[in-house]
PDB file of C-alpha atoms in Angstrom:
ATOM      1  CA  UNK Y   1     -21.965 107.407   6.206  1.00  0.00           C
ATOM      2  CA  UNK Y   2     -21.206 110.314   5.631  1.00  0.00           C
ATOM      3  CA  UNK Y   3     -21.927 111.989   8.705  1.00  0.00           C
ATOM      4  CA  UNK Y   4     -19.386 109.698  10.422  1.00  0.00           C
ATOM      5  CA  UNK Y   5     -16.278 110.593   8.085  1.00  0.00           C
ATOM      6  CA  UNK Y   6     -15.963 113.753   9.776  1.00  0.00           C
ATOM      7  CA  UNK Y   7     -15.842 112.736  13.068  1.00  0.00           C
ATOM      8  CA  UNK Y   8     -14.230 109.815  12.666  1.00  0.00           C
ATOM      9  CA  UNK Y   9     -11.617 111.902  10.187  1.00  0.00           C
ATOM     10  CA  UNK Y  10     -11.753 114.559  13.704  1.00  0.00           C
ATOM     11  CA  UNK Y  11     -11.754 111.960  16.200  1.00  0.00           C
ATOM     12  CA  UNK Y  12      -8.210 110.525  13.944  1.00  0.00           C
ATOM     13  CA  UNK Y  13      -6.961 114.246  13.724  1.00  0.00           C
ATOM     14  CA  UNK Y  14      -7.863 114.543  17.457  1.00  0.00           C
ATOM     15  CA  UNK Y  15      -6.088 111.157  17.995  1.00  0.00           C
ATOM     16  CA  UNK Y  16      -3.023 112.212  15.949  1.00  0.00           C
ATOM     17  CA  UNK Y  17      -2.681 115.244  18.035  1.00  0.00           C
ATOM     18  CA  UNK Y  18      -3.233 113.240  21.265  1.00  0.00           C
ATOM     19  CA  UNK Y  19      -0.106 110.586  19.738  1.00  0.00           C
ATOM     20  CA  UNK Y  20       1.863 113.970  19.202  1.00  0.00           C
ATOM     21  CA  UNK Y  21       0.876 115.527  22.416  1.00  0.00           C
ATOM     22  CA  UNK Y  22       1.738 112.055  23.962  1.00  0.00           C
ATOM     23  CA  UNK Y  23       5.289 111.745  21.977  1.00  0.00           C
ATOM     24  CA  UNK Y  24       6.289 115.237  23.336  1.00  0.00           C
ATOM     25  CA  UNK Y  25       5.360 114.837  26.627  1.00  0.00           C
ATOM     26  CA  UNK Y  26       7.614 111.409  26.586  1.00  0.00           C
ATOM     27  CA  UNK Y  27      10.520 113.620  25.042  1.00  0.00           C
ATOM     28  CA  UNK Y  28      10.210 116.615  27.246  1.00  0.00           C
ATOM     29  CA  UNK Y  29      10.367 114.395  30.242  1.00  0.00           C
ATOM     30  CA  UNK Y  30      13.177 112.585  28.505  1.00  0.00           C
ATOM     31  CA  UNK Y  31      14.896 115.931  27.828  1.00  0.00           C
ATOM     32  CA  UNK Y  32      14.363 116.993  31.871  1.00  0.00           C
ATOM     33  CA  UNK Y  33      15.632 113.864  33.171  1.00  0.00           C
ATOM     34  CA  UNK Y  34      18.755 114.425  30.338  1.00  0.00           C
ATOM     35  CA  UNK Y  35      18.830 118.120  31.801  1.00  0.00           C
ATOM     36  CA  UNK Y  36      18.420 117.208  35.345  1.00  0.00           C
ATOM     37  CA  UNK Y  37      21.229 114.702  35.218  1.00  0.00           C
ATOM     38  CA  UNK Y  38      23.826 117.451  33.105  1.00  0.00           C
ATOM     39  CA  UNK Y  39      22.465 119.759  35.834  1.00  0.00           C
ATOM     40  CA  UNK Y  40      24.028 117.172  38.323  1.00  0.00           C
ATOM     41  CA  UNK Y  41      26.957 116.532  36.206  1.00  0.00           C
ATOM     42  CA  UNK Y  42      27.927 120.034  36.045  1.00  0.00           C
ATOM     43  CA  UNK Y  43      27.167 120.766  40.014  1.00  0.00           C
ATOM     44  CA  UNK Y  44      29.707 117.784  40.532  1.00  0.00           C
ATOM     45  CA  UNK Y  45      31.921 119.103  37.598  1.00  0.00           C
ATOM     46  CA  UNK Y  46      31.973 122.725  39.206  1.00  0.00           C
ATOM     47  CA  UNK Y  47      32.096 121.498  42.798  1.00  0.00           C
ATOM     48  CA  UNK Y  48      35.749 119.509  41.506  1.00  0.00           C
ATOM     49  CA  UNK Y  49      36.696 123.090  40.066  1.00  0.00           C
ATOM     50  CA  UNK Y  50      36.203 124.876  43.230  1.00  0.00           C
ATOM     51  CA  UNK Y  51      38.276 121.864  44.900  1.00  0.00           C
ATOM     52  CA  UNK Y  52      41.004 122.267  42.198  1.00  0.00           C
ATOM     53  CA  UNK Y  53      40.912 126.102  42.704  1.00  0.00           C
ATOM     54  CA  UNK Y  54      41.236 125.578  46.168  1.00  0.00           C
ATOM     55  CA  UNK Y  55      43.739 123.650  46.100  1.00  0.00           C
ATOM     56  CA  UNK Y  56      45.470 125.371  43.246  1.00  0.00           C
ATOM     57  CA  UNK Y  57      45.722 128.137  45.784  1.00  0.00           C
ATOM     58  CA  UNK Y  58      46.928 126.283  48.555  1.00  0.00           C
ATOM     59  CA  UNK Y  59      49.578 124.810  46.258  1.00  0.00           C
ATOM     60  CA  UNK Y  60      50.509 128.352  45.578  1.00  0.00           C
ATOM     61  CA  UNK Y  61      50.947 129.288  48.966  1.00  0.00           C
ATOM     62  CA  UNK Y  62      53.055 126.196  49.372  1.00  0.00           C
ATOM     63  CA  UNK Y  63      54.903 126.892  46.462  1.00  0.00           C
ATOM     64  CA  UNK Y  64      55.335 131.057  47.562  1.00  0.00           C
ATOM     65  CA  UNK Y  65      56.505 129.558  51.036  1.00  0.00           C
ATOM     66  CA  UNK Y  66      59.214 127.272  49.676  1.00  0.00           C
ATOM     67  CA  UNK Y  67      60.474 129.861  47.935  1.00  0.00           C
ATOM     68  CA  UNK Y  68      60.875 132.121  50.333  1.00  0.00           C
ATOM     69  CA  UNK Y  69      62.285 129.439  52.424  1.00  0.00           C
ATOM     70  CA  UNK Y  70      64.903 128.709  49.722  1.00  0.00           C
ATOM     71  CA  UNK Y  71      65.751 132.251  49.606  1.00  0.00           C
ATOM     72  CA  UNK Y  72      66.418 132.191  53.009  1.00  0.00           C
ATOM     73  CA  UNK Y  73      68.254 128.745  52.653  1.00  0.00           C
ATOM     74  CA  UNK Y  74      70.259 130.419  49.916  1.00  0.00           C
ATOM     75  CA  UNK Y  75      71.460 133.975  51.882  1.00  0.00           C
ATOM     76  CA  UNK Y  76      72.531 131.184  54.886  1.00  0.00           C
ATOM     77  CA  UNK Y  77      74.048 129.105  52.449  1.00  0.00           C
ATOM     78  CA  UNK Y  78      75.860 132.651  51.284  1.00  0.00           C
ATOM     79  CA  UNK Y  79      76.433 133.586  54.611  1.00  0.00           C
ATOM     80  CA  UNK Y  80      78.452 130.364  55.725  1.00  0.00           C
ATOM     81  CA  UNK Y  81      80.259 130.500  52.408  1.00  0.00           C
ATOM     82  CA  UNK Y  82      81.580 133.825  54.164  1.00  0.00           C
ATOM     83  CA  UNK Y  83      82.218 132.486  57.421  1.00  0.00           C
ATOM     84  CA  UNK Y  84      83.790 129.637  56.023  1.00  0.00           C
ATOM     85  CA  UNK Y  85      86.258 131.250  53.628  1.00  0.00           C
ATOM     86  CA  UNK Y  86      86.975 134.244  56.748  1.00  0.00           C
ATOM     87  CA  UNK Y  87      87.480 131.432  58.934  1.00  0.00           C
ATOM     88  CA  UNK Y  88      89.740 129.654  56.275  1.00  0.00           C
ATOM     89  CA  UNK Y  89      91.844 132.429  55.922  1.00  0.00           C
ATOM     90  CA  UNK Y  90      91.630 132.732  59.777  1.00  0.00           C
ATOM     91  CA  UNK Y  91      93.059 129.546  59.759  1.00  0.00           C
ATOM     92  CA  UNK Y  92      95.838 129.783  57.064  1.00  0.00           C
ATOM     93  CA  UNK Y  93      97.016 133.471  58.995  1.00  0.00           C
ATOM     94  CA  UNK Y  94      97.143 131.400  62.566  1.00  0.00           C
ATOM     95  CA  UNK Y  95      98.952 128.925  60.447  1.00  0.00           C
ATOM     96  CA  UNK Y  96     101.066 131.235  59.641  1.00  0.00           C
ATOM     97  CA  UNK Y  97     102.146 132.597  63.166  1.00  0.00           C
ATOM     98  CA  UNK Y  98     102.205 129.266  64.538  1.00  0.00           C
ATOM     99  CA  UNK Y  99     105.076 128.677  61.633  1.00  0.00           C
ATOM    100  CA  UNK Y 100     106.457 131.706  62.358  1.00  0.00           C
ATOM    101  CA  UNK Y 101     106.687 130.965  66.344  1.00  0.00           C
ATOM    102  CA  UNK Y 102     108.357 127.161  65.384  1.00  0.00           C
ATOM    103  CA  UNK Y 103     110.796 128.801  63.494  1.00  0.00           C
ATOM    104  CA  UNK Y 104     111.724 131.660  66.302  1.00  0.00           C
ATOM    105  CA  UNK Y 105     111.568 129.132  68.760  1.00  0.00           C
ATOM    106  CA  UNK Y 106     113.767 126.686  66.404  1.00  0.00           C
ATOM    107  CA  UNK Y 107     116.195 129.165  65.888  1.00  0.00           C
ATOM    108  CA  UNK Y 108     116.269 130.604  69.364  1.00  0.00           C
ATOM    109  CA  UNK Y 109     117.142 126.517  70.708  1.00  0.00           C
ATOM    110  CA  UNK Y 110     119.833 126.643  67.885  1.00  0.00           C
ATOM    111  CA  UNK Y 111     121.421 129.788  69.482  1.00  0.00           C
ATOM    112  CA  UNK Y 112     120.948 128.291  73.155  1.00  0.00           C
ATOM    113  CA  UNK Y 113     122.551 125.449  71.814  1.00  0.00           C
ATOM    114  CA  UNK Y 114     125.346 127.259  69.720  1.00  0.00           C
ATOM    115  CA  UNK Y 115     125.939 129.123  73.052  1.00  0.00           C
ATOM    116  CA  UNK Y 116     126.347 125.863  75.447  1.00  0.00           C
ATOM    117  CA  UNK Y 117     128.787 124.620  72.709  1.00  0.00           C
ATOM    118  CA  UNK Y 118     130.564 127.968  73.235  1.00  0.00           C
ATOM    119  CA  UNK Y 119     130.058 127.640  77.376  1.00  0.00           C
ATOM    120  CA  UNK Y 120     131.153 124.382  77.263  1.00  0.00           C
ATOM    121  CA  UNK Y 121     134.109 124.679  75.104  1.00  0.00           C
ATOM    122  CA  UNK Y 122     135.155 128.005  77.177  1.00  0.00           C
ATOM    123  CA  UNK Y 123     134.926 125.801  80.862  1.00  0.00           C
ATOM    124  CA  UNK Y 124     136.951 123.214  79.434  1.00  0.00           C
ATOM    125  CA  UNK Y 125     139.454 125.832  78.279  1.00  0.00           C
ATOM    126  CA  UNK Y 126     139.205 127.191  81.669  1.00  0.00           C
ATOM    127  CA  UNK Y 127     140.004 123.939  83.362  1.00  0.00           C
ATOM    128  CA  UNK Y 128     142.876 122.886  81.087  1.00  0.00           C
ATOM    129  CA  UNK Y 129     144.441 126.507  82.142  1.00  0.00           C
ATOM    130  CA  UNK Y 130     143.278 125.721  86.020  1.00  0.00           C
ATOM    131  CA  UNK Y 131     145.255 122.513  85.529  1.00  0.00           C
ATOM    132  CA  UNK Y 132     148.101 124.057  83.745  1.00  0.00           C
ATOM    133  CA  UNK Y 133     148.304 126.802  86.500  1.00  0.00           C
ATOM    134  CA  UNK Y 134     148.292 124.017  89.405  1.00  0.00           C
ATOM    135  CA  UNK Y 135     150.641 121.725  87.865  1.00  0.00           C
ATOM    136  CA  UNK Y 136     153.232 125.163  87.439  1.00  0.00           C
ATOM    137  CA  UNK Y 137     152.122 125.714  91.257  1.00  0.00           C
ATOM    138  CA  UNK Y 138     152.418 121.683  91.558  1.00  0.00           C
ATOM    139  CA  UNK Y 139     148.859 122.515  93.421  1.00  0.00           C
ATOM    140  CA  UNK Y 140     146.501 119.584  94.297  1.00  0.00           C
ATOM    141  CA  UNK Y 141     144.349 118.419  91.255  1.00  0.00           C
ATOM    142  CA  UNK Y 142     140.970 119.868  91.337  1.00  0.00           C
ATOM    143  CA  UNK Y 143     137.639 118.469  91.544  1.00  0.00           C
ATOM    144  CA  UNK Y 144     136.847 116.877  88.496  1.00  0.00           C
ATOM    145  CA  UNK Y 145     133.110 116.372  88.400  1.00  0.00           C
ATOM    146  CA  UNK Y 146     132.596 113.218  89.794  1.00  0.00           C
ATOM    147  CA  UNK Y 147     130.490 112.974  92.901  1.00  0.00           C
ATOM    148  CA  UNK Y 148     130.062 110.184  94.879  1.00  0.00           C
ATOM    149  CA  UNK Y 149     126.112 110.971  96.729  1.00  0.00           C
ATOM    150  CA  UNK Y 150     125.980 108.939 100.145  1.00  0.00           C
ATOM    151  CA  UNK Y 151     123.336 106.202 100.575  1.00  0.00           C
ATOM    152  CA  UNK Y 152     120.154 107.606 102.589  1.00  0.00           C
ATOM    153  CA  UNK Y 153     119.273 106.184 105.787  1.00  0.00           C
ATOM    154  CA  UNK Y 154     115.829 104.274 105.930  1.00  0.00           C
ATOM    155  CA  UNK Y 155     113.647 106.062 108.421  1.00  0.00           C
ATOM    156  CA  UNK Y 156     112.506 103.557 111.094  1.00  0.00           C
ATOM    157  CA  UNK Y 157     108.477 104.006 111.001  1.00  0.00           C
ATOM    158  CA  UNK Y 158     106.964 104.354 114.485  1.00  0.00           C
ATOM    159  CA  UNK Y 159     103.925 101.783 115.325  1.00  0.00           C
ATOM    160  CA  UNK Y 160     101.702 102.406 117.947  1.00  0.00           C
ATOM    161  CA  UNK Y 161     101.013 100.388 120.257  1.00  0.00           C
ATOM    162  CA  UNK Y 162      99.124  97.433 119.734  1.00  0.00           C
ATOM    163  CA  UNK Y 163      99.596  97.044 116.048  1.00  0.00           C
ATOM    164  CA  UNK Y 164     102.001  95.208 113.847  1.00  0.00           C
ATOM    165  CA  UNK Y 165     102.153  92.622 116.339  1.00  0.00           C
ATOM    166  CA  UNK Y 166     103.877  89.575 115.011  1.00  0.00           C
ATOM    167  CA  UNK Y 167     101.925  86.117 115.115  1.00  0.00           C
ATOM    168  CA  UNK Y 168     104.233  82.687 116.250  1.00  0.00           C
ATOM    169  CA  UNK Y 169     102.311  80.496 113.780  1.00  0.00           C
TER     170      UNK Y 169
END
């Protein structure tokens, strides 16, 4: 039996080996199917960064447009703040004339009315010395304002012939 110890102590090394050899294949396909699928994983995981980038960039572009859209919404915003306060003051120095012009035009109807008082006082001062004059003359009494305006005669409207005929019913 002692032949058969060898070979049966190589055929059980030989096995062992072949168990090993078969254990390691099992894990290195175990460990390319693990690195196959992080392989995929990270594909998918840089594929979402390259999205993200992208649209990390567009956002920026969005974000750079805004704001230069804002600035441009803010020098308007300045701008009619300008207008607003020159036509304001616009406003307040046509205010001002218009004021002024009420208060010429007041005053100038306070004169024209002053002076009618005067006119007025001075015509009946003239007429009391008209009637003291023609009562020292013993003149006829003069007009004294009140006219009398004859009634207007209707105008007769001429119909021609064959209208405004009158109907016996």
């Amino acid at each position: 039996m002692a032949p058969s110890v060898p070979r049966t102590r190589a055929a059980a090394a030989l096995r062992m080996k072949q168990i090993a050899l078969d254990n390691q294949d099992r894990t290195i396909r175990r460990l390319r199917a693990q690195l196959a699928t992080e392989r995929r994983g990270l594909a998918t995981t840089k594929k979402e960064l390259e999205d993200t980038q992208v649209a990390l960039e567009a956002s920026h572009k969005v974000i750079a447009g805004l704001t230069e859209i804002g600035l441009s919404m803010s020098k308007k915003i300045e701008n009619m703040k300008v207008k607003k306060q020159k036509v304001r003051a616009n406003h307040v120095e046509c205010h001002q004339k218009f004021q002024a012009r009420i208060h010429e035009a007041e005053d100038s109807m306070q004169a024209q009315h002053l002076l009618i008082e005067a006119l007025v006082d001075e015509k009946d001062s003239l007429l009391q010395t008209i009637h003291g004059l023609q009562e020292a003359n013993n003149a006829p009494a003069p007009f004294d304002g009140d006219w009398e305006e004859e009634p207007e005669e209707e105008e007769i409207e001429d119909i021609p012939p064959g209208e405004g005929e009158i109907d016996d019913e």
